CSV table of C-alpha atoms in Angstrom, one decimal:
chain,number,residue,atom,x,y,z
A,1,MET,CA,-108.2,-10.4,34.9
A,2,ALA,CA,-109.1,-9.9,31.3
A,3,SER,CA,-111.9,-7.6,30.3
A,4,LYS,CA,-114.1,-10.6,29.3
A,5,PRO,CA,-112.5,-13.6,30.9
A,6,GLY,CA,-112.5,-16.7,28.7
A,7,PRO,CA,-112.4,-20.4,29.6
A,8,LEU,CA,-109.5,-21.6,31.7
A,9,THR,CA,-108.6,-18.1,32.8
A,10,ARG,CA,-108.1,-19.1,36.5
A,11,TRP,CA,-105.1,-21.2,37.5
A,12,PRO,CA,-106.0,-24.6,38.9
A,13,TRP,CA,-104.7,-23.8,42.4
A,14,HIS,CA,-106.0,-20.2,42.5
A,15,ASP,CA,-108.0,-20.8,45.7
A,16,MET,CA,-105.1,-22.5,47.5
A,17,GLY,CA,-103.1,-19.4,48.3
A,18,ASN,CA,-99.5,-20.2,49.4
A,19,TYR,CA,-100.6,-23.8,50.0
A,20,LYS,CA,-100.1,-24.3,46.3
A,21,TYR,CA,-96.5,-25.2,47.1
A,22,ALA,CA,-97.9,-28.4,48.8
A,23,LEU,CA,-98.5,-29.7,45.3
A,24,VAL,CA,-94.7,-29.7,44.7
A,25,ALA,CA,-93.8,-31.2,48.1
A,26,PRO,CA,-94.5,-34.9,47.4
A,27,TRP,CA,-92.7,-34.9,44.1
A,28,ALA,CA,-89.7,-33.1,45.6
A,29,ALA,CA,-89.5,-35.5,48.5
A,30,TYR,CA,-89.7,-38.6,46.3
A,31,SER,CA,-87.1,-37.3,43.8
A,32,THR,CA,-84.7,-36.4,46.6
A,33,TYR,CA,-85.2,-39.8,48.2
A,34,ARG,CA,-84.7,-41.6,44.9
A,35,PHE,CA,-81.5,-39.7,44.1
A,36,THR,CA,-80.0,-40.2,47.6
A,37,ALA,CA,-80.9,-43.9,47.7
A,38,ALA,CA,-79.3,-44.4,44.3
A,39,THR,CA,-76.2,-42.6,45.4
A,40,ALA,CA,-76.0,-44.7,48.5
A,41,ARG,CA,-76.0,-47.8,46.4
A,42,GLY,CA,-73.2,-46.5,44.3
A,43,GLU,CA,-75.5,-46.0,41.3
A,44,GLU,CA,-76.0,-42.8,39.2
A,45,GLY,CA,-79.0,-40.8,40.4
A,46,ASP,CA,-81.5,-39.0,38.2
A,47,LEU,CA,-80.0,-35.5,38.1
A,48,LEU,CA,-82.9,-33.9,36.1
A,49,SER,CA,-85.6,-34.7,38.7
A,50,PHE,CA,-83.2,-34.0,41.6
A,51,PHE,CA,-82.5,-30.5,40.4
A,52,VAL,CA,-86.1,-29.5,39.9
A,53,LEU,CA,-86.4,-28.3,43.5
A,54,PRO,CA,-83.1,-26.4,43.6
A,55,THR,CA,-84.0,-24.8,40.3
A,56,LEU,CA,-87.4,-23.8,41.6
A,57,LEU,CA,-85.9,-22.2,44.7
A,58,PHE,CA,-83.2,-20.4,42.6
A,59,ARG,CA,-85.9,-19.1,40.2
A,60,LEU,CA,-87.9,-17.7,43.1
A,61,LEU,CA,-84.9,-15.9,44.6
A,62,TYR,CA,-83.8,-14.8,41.2
A,63,THR,CA,-87.2,-13.3,40.4
A,64,GLN,CA,-87.4,-11.5,43.7
A,65,LEU,CA,-84.0,-10.0,43.1
A,66,TRP,CA,-85.2,-8.7,39.7
A,67,ILE,CA,-88.2,-7.2,41.3
A,68,SER,CA,-86.2,-5.4,44.0
A,69,VAL,CA,-83.5,-4.1,41.6
A,70,SER,CA,-86.1,-3.0,39.1
A,71,ARG,CA,-88.2,-1.1,41.6
A,72,HIS,CA,-85.0,0.5,43.0
A,73,GLN,CA,-83.8,1.6,39.6
A,74,THR,CA,-87.2,2.9,38.5
A,75,ALA,CA,-87.2,5.0,41.7
A,76,ARG,CA,-83.7,6.5,41.2
A,77,SER,CA,-82.4,5.8,37.6
A,78,LYS,CA,-82.4,8.4,34.9
A,79,HIS,CA,-82.8,5.6,32.4
A,80,ARG,CA,-86.4,4.9,33.4
A,81,ILE,CA,-88.6,4.3,30.3
A,82,VAL,CA,-92.2,5.0,31.4
A,83,SER,CA,-92.4,7.6,34.2
A,84,LYS,CA,-95.9,6.8,35.4
A,85,SER,CA,-96.4,5.3,38.9
A,86,LEU,CA,-96.7,1.7,39.8
A,87,ASP,CA,-100.1,1.4,41.4
A,88,PHE,CA,-101.4,-1.0,44.1
A,89,GLU,CA,-103.9,-2.7,41.7
A,90,GLN,CA,-101.0,-3.8,39.5
A,91,VAL,CA,-99.0,-5.1,42.4
A,92,ASP,CA,-102.0,-7.1,43.6
A,93,ARG,CA,-102.7,-8.3,40.1
A,94,GLU,CA,-99.1,-9.5,39.7
A,95,ARG,CA,-98.7,-11.2,43.1
A,96,ASN,CA,-99.0,-14.7,41.7
A,97,TRP,CA,-95.9,-14.5,39.5
A,98,ASP,CA,-94.7,-17.7,41.0
A,99,ASP,CA,-97.5,-19.8,39.4
A,100,GLN,CA,-95.5,-20.4,36.3
A,101,ILE,CA,-92.5,-21.5,38.3
A,102,ILE,CA,-94.6,-24.0,40.2
A,103,LEU,CA,-96.2,-25.2,36.9
A,104,THR,CA,-92.7,-25.7,35.4
A,105,ALA,CA,-91.6,-27.8,38.4
A,106,LEU,CA,-94.7,-30.0,38.2
A,107,LEU,CA,-94.4,-30.6,34.5
A,108,PHE,CA,-90.7,-31.5,34.9
A,109,TYR,CA,-91.6,-34.0,37.6
A,110,VAL,CA,-94.5,-35.5,35.6
A,111,VAL,CA,-92.6,-35.8,32.3
A,112,ASN,CA,-89.6,-37.3,34.1
A,113,SER,CA,-91.8,-40.0,35.8
A,114,VAL,CA,-93.5,-41.1,32.6
A,115,ALA,CA,-90.8,-40.7,29.9
A,116,PRO,CA,-87.8,-43.0,30.4
A,117,MET,CA,-85.8,-40.9,27.9
A,118,THR,CA,-85.7,-38.0,30.4
A,119,GLN,CA,-84.1,-40.2,33.1
A,120,GLY,CA,-80.4,-40.6,33.6
A,121,LEU,CA,-79.5,-37.5,31.6
A,122,PRO,CA,-75.9,-36.4,31.5
A,123,TRP,CA,-74.9,-33.1,33.1
A,124,TRP,CA,-73.8,-31.5,29.8
A,125,ASN,CA,-74.2,-32.1,26.1
A,126,PRO,CA,-73.0,-29.4,23.7
A,127,LYS,CA,-75.1,-30.8,20.8
A,128,GLY,CA,-78.2,-30.2,22.9
A,129,MET,CA,-77.3,-26.6,23.5
A,130,VAL,CA,-76.8,-26.0,19.7
A,131,LEU,CA,-80.1,-27.7,18.9
A,132,THR,CA,-81.9,-25.7,21.6
A,133,VAL,CA,-80.5,-22.4,20.3
A,134,LEU,CA,-81.6,-23.2,16.7
A,135,LEU,CA,-85.1,-24.4,17.7
A,136,HIS,CA,-85.6,-21.3,19.8
A,137,LEU,CA,-84.5,-18.9,17.1
A,138,GLY,CA,-86.6,-20.7,14.6
A,139,PRO,CA,-89.9,-22.5,15.5
A,140,VAL,CA,-90.3,-21.0,19.0
A,141,GLU,CA,-89.8,-17.4,18.1
A,142,PHE,CA,-91.8,-17.7,14.8
A,143,LEU,CA,-94.8,-19.4,16.3
A,144,TYR,CA,-94.8,-17.1,19.3
A,145,TYR,CA,-94.8,-14.1,17.0
A,146,TRP,CA,-97.9,-15.2,15.1
A,147,PHE,CA,-99.6,-16.4,18.3
A,148,HIS,CA,-99.0,-13.0,19.9
A,149,ARG,CA,-100.4,-11.2,16.9
A,150,ALA,CA,-103.5,-13.5,17.1
A,151,LEU,CA,-103.8,-12.6,20.8
A,152,HIS,CA,-104.2,-9.0,19.8
A,153,HIS,CA,-107.4,-9.9,17.8
A,154,HIS,CA,-110.4,-8.5,19.7
A,155,TYR,CA,-111.8,-11.9,20.6
A,156,LEU,CA,-108.6,-13.3,22.2
A,157,TYR,CA,-107.5,-10.0,23.5
A,158,SER,CA,-110.6,-9.3,25.5
A,159,ARG,CA,-110.8,-12.8,26.9
A,160,TYR,CA,-107.1,-13.4,27.6
A,161,HIS,CA,-104.3,-11.0,26.6
A,162,SER,CA,-105.9,-7.8,28.0
A,163,HIS,CA,-105.0,-9.2,31.5
A,164,HIS,CA,-101.3,-8.8,30.6
A,165,HIS,CA,-101.7,-5.4,29.0
A,166,ALA,CA,-103.5,-4.0,32.0
A,167,SER,CA,-99.9,-3.1,33.1
A,168,ILE,CA,-98.7,-0.1,31.1
A,169,VAL,CA,-95.8,0.5,33.5
A,170,THR,CA,-94.2,-2.9,33.4
A,171,GLU,CA,-91.9,-4.5,35.9
A,172,PRO,CA,-90.1,-7.9,35.6
A,173,VAL,CA,-92.9,-10.1,36.7
A,174,THR,CA,-95.4,-8.5,34.4
A,175,SER,CA,-93.8,-10.8,31.8
A,176,VAL,CA,-95.3,-13.9,33.4
A,177,ILE,CA,-98.8,-12.6,34.4
A,178,HIS,CA,-101.2,-14.3,32.0
A,179,PRO,CA,-104.4,-16.3,32.2
A,180,PHE,CA,-103.8,-20.1,32.6
A,181,ALA,CA,-104.9,-21.0,29.1
A,182,GLU,CA,-102.5,-18.4,27.5
A,183,GLU,CA,-99.6,-19.5,29.7
A,184,ALA,CA,-100.3,-23.2,28.7
A,185,VAL,CA,-99.7,-22.3,25.1
A,186,TYR,CA,-96.4,-20.6,26.0
A,187,PHE,CA,-95.3,-23.7,27.8
A,188,GLY,CA,-96.1,-25.7,24.7
A,189,LEU,CA,-93.9,-23.5,22.6
A,190,PHE,CA,-91.0,-23.6,25.2
A,191,ALA,CA,-91.3,-27.3,25.3
A,192,ILE,CA,-90.3,-27.6,21.6
A,193,PRO,CA,-86.5,-27.4,22.3
A,194,LEU,CA,-86.7,-29.4,25.5
A,195,LEU,CA,-88.6,-32.3,24.1
A,196,SER,CA,-86.7,-32.3,20.8
A,197,THR,CA,-83.3,-32.6,22.6
A,198,MET,CA,-84.7,-35.5,24.7
A,199,ALA,CA,-86.2,-37.2,21.6
A,200,THR,CA,-82.8,-37.0,19.8
A,201,GLY,CA,-80.8,-38.1,22.8
A,202,MET,CA,-79.0,-34.7,23.0
A,203,ALA,CA,-80.7,-33.5,26.3
A,204,SER,CA,-78.7,-32.6,29.4
A,205,VAL,CA,-79.5,-31.2,32.8
A,206,ALA,CA,-77.5,-28.0,32.3
A,207,VAL,CA,-79.2,-27.2,29.0
A,208,ALA,CA,-82.7,-27.9,30.3
A,209,ASN,CA,-82.3,-25.8,33.3
A,210,GLY,CA,-80.2,-23.2,31.5
A,211,TYR,CA,-83.0,-22.7,29.0
A,212,LEU,CA,-85.4,-21.9,31.8
A,213,VAL,CA,-83.0,-19.3,33.3
A,214,TYR,CA,-82.6,-17.8,29.8
A,215,ILE,CA,-86.3,-17.4,29.4
A,216,ASP,CA,-86.6,-15.8,32.9
A,217,PHE,CA,-83.7,-13.5,32.1
A,218,MET,CA,-85.1,-12.3,28.8
A,219,ASN,CA,-88.6,-12.0,30.1
A,220,TYR,CA,-87.5,-9.9,33.1
A,221,LEU,CA,-85.1,-7.8,31.0
A,222,GLY,CA,-87.8,-6.8,28.6
A,223,HIS,CA,-90.2,-5.7,31.3
A,224,CYS,CA,-87.9,-4.0,33.8
A,225,ASN,CA,-88.8,-0.5,32.7
A,226,PHE,CA,-85.3,0.9,32.7
A,227,GLU,CA,-82.8,0.7,29.9
A,228,LEU,CA,-79.6,-1.2,30.8
A,229,VAL,CA,-78.4,-2.8,27.6
A,230,PRO,CA,-75.2,-1.0,26.7
A,231,LYS,CA,-74.9,0.4,23.1
A,232,LEU,CA,-71.4,-1.1,22.9
A,233,LEU,CA,-72.9,-4.5,22.4
A,234,PHE,CA,-74.7,-3.4,19.2
A,235,ASP,CA,-71.6,-1.4,18.1
A,236,LEU,CA,-69.4,-4.5,18.4
A,237,PHE,CA,-71.9,-6.8,16.8
A,238,PRO,CA,-74.6,-4.9,14.7
A,239,PRO,CA,-76.7,-8.0,13.8
A,240,LEU,CA,-77.4,-8.4,17.6
A,241,LYS,CA,-80.2,-5.9,17.2
A,242,TYR,CA,-82.2,-8.5,15.2
A,243,LEU,CA,-81.4,-11.3,17.8
A,244,MET,CA,-82.0,-9.6,21.2
A,245,TYR,CA,-84.6,-7.0,22.2
A,246,THR,CA,-84.1,-4.3,24.8
A,247,PRO,CA,-86.4,-3.0,27.6
A,248,SER,CA,-87.2,0.1,25.6
A,249,PHE,CA,-88.1,-2.0,22.5
A,250,HIS,CA,-90.6,-4.1,24.4
A,251,SER,CA,-91.9,-1.1,26.4
A,252,LEU,CA,-93.3,0.2,23.1
A,253,HIS,CA,-95.4,-2.9,22.7
A,254,HIS,CA,-97.1,-2.0,26.0
A,255,THR,CA,-97.6,1.6,25.2
A,256,GLN,CA,-98.4,1.3,21.4
A,257,PHE,CA,-100.0,-2.2,21.5
A,258,ARG,CA,-99.8,-2.9,17.7
A,259,THR,CA,-96.0,-3.0,17.3
A,260,ASN,CA,-93.0,-5.0,18.5
A,261,TYR,CA,-94.7,-8.4,18.9
A,262,SER,CA,-91.6,-10.5,19.1
A,263,LEU,CA,-90.7,-12.7,22.0
A,264,PHE,CA,-87.0,-12.0,22.5
A,265,VAL,CA,-85.8,-11.8,18.9
A,266,PRO,CA,-86.9,-8.7,17.0
A,267,PHE,CA,-86.0,-10.3,13.7
A,268,TYR,CA,-89.6,-11.3,13.0
A,269,ASP,CA,-90.9,-7.7,13.6
A,270,TYR,CA,-88.4,-6.5,11.0
A,271,VAL,CA,-89.4,-9.2,8.5
A,272,TYR,CA,-93.2,-8.7,8.9
A,273,GLY,CA,-93.1,-4.9,9.2
A,274,THR,CA,-94.3,-4.5,12.8
A,275,MET,CA,-91.3,-2.9,14.3
A,276,ASP,CA,-92.1,0.4,15.9
A,277,LYS,CA,-90.3,3.1,14.0
A,278,SER,CA,-89.5,4.9,17.2
A,279,SER,CA,-87.7,1.9,18.7
A,280,ASP,CA,-84.1,3.1,18.0
A,281,ASP,CA,-84.9,6.7,19.0
A,282,LEU,CA,-86.4,5.6,22.3
A,283,TYR,CA,-83.5,3.3,23.0
A,284,GLU,CA,-81.0,6.2,22.4
A,285,ARG,CA,-83.0,8.6,24.6
A,286,THR,CA,-83.5,6.3,27.5
A,287,LEU,CA,-79.9,5.1,27.4
A,288,HIS,CA,-78.7,8.7,27.5
A,289,GLY,CA,-81.2,9.3,30.3
A,290,ARG,CA,-82.8,12.4,31.8
A,291,GLU,CA,-82.6,13.8,35.3
A,292,GLU,CA,-85.9,14.6,36.9
A,293,ALA,CA,-86.1,16.8,40.0
A,294,PRO,CA,-88.7,15.8,42.5
A,295,ASP,CA,-91.3,18.3,43.7
A,296,VAL,CA,-91.8,16.5,47.0
A,297,VAL,CA,-89.5,14.3,49.0
A,298,HIS,CA,-90.8,12.3,52.0
A,299,LEU,CA,-88.0,11.2,54.3
A,300,THR,CA,-89.1,8.1,56.2
A,301,HIS,CA,-87.2,5.5,58.3
A,302,LEU,CA,-87.3,1.9,59.2
A,303,THR,CA,-88.8,0.7,62.5
A,304,THR,CA,-87.7,-3.0,62.9
A,305,PRO,CA,-85.6,-5.3,60.8
A,306,GLY,CA,-88.8,-6.8,59.5
A,307,SER,CA,-89.9,-3.4,58.2
A,308,LEU,CA,-87.1,-3.6,55.6
A,309,LEU,CA,-88.9,-6.4,53.9
A,310,HIS,CA,-92.2,-4.4,53.8
A,311,LEU,CA,-90.8,-1.6,51.6
A,312,ARG,CA,-91.7,-1.5,48.0
A,313,LEU,CA,-88.3,-3.0,47.3
A,314,GLY,CA,-89.2,-6.0,49.5
A,315,PHE,CA,-91.9,-8.6,49.4
A,316,ALA,CA,-95.5,-7.6,48.4
A,317,SER,CA,-96.9,-10.7,50.1
A,318,LEU,CA,-95.4,-9.7,53.4
A,319,ALA,CA,-96.5,-6.0,53.1
A,320,SER,CA,-100.1,-7.1,52.4
A,321,ALA,CA,-100.3,-9.4,55.4
A,322,PRO,CA,-98.8,-7.8,58.6
A,323,LEU,CA,-97.0,-10.2,60.9
A,324,ARG,CA,-99.4,-10.8,63.9
A,325,SER,CA,-97.0,-12.3,66.3
A,326,SER,CA,-93.2,-12.3,66.8
A,327,SER,CA,-93.5,-15.9,68.1
A,328,SER,CA,-95.2,-17.2,65.0
A,329,ALA,CA,-93.5,-19.7,62.7
A,330,ALA,CA,-93.4,-17.1,59.9
A,331,ALA,CA,-91.6,-14.6,62.2
A,332,TRP,CA,-89.0,-17.2,63.1
A,333,ALA,CA,-88.5,-18.0,59.4
A,334,LEU,CA,-88.2,-14.3,58.5
A,335,ALA,CA,-85.7,-13.8,61.2
A,336,VAL,CA,-83.2,-15.8,59.2
A,337,VAL,CA,-83.3,-13.2,56.5
A,338,GLU,CA,-84.0,-10.1,58.6
A,339,ARG,CA,-80.9,-10.2,60.8
A,340,PRO,CA,-78.4,-10.2,57.9
A,341,LEU,CA,-80.4,-7.5,56.2
A,342,ALA,CA,-80.4,-5.5,59.4
A,343,ALA,CA,-76.6,-5.8,59.7
A,344,LEU,CA,-76.3,-4.7,56.0
A,345,ALA,CA,-78.6,-1.7,56.5
A,346,SER,CA,-76.6,-0.5,59.5
A,347,LEU,CA,-73.4,-1.0,57.6
A,348,LEU,CA,-74.6,1.0,54.6
A,349,GLY,CA,-76.7,3.4,56.7
A,350,ARG,CA,-74.6,6.5,56.1
A,351,THR,CA,-77.1,7.9,53.6
A,352,ALA,CA,-80.7,7.6,52.7
A,353,PHE,CA,-81.8,5.7,49.6
A,354,ARG,CA,-84.7,6.3,47.2
A,355,CYS,CA,-87.4,3.7,47.7
A,356,GLU,CA,-90.3,5.0,45.6
A,357,ALA,CA,-91.0,7.5,42.8
A,358,ASN,CA,-94.6,8.5,42.1
A,359,ARG,CA,-96.4,10.9,39.9
A,360,MET,CA,-99.7,12.6,40.6
A,361,GLY,CA,-100.6,14.7,37.6
A,362,LYS,CA,-97.7,17.0,37.1
A,363,LEU,CA,-96.5,16.5,40.7
A,364,SER,CA,-93.4,14.3,41.1
A,365,THR,CA,-92.9,12.7,44.5
A,366,GLU,CA,-90.2,10.5,46.0
A,367,THR,CA,-89.9,8.5,49.2
A,368,TRP,CA,-86.4,8.3,50.7
A,369,VAL,CA,-85.6,5.9,53.4
A,370,VAL,CA,-83.1,6.4,56.2
A,371,PRO,CA,-81.7,2.9,56.8
A,372,ARG,CA,-81.9,3.1,60.6
A,373,TYR,CA,-84.2,1.4,63.0
A,374,THR,CA,-86.3,2.8,65.9
A,375,SER,CA,-83.9,1.3,68.4
A,376,GLU,CA,-81.0,3.3,66.8
A,377,TYR,CA,-83.0,6.6,67.0
A,378,THR,CA,-83.7,6.1,70.7
A,379,SER,CA,-80.1,4.9,71.5
A,380,LYS,CA,-77.7,7.4,73.1
A,381,LYS,CA,-74.9,5.5,71.4
A,382,ASP,CA,-76.3,5.7,67.9
A,383,GLY,CA,-78.4,8.9,68.1
A,384,HIS,CA,-75.7,11.3,67.0
A,385,ALA,CA,-74.8,9.1,63.9
A,386,VAL,CA,-78.5,8.9,63.0
A,387,SER,CA,-78.8,12.7,63.2
A,388,ARG,CA,-75.9,13.1,60.7
A,389,VAL,CA,-77.6,10.7,58.3
A,390,VAL,CA,-80.9,12.7,58.5
A,391,GLU,CA,-79.1,16.0,58.1
A,392,ARG,CA,-77.3,14.8,55.0
A,393,ALA,CA,-80.5,13.4,53.5
A,394,VAL,CA,-82.2,16.8,54.1
A,395,ALA,CA,-79.3,18.6,52.4
A,396,ASP,CA,-79.4,16.1,49.5
A,397,ALA,CA,-83.2,16.6,49.0
A,398,GLU,CA,-82.8,20.3,48.9
A,399,ALA,CA,-79.9,20.0,46.4
A,400,SER,CA,-82.0,17.8,44.2
A,401,GLY,CA,-84.5,20.7,43.8
A,402,ALA,CA,-87.3,19.4,46.0
A,403,ALA,CA,-89.7,22.2,46.8
A,404,VAL,CA,-91.3,20.4,49.7
A,405,LEU,CA,-89.7,18.1,52.2
A,406,THR,CA,-91.7,16.0,54.7
A,407,LEU,CA,-90.3,14.0,57.5
A,408,GLY,CA,-91.2,10.7,59.1
A,409,LEU,CA,-92.0,10.8,62.8
A,410,LEU,CA,-88.6,10.0,64.3
A,411,ASN,CA,-86.9,12.1,61.6
A,412,GLN,CA,-88.8,15.1,62.9
A,413,ALA,CA,-87.3,14.6,66.3
A,414,THR,CA,-83.8,14.7,65.0
A,415,SER,CA,-84.2,17.8,62.8
C-alpha cells in the first residue's frame, strides 16, 4: 500500500478473496449461451464477448508462466539486473496481480452489452491494427509519459505510486500492482485505441485481444529483472531503441526513480531529456552477464507432486495456504496439474535445478532442488538413481565454488 493511501486505493472486490471471480461468472455464462444459441440457429455469434473468457484464462496462464520463468532465471541467469533478494512482503503485496485481468474482462462485457458497435465484430481488420499502432505510439505513450511524471510528484507519489515503487527488485507482475484509482487511469489510456477502432468501424476481435496481449508482454518484459532482448535486434534496426524498451532500461526507473518514465516506447524520454545516461551501459553489462559463485548451497528435494507447485517457481497462493485435505475439491482440481508435472519432473530428474537465489549482506545463498519425491527416495527401485542425482548435485555445488553445502532431510540419508 502507498505510504499515505489516497481515495480509491483499494480495489472494489478487495475483501472477496478468490470469490472475486464470481463477478465474471454470470457474464461468461450469458455470453457463452448467447454465442452457442446464435450458432445453433445458423446465425453469426458475437465473437468479442465470447472470447472474453478464453482470453481471461489465457492471460492468467500466460502471467503465471512469466512469473515462473522470471523467478527461475533470476535464480540462475548471469543476466540478472538487480541482485537483491525477492522478499516475502513483496510476494504478498503482489499476490493480487489478477485484479487487472478481471477488471479488463468485466469492462469488455459491460461495453459489449451497452454499445451495439462492439457487437458482431469481424475476426480481423488490418486497418484497425494500423490505427491501434499509431494511437498507441502517439496519444497513449505521450499521455502516459506525462501522467507518470505527475505520479512522481510528492502528493500523488505518496498517495498512489509509492505502492508500485515499493518493489525495487521487480518481477513481471510488479508491472500491474497499482492502487485502483491509478490503474483506472491506465485503463482509460489503453481504451483510446480500442474505442477509436470501434468508433471508426475498424475494430476486430484479433486486434482487441492482441492489444491486451501486447500490453501484458511489454509490461512483463520490462519488469522481469533479467536482460533477454538480443543486441542483434538493435544492430539490424537501430531506430528500435526509441520504440521498444528493455528490462534493464526500465529497471533504472525503479532504482533511480527520476529517469526512464516511458511506458514501452523510450522515444519520449529522449525527447524530454529524462533518459538515464547509464541505460546503454547497463544494457551492455547485463547482456554480457556476470557469473556469481554462491557462498552457500542448500540442496532440498520434493515431497509430493503437490510440493512442486509450492516452490518459489510455483503458485504463491498455494504456498501461503497449505492444502488441508487430499479429498478436498481443491486437491482434486490440483491433481489435474500435479500428475503431468510429476511425470515431467521424473523425466527431467537427472540433475538438480536452481530454485532460489538470495543475498544476506555479502553472503550469497542458493537453493537447489532435486526433482525427486519422497516415494522415490524410499523406493528400492528408484533409490540408486536418486543417489546418483544427489551425488551429481553435490559435485556441481562444489564446482560452483560454494563454501558451505547443506542437505535436505532425505538428501542426508543418501550422502
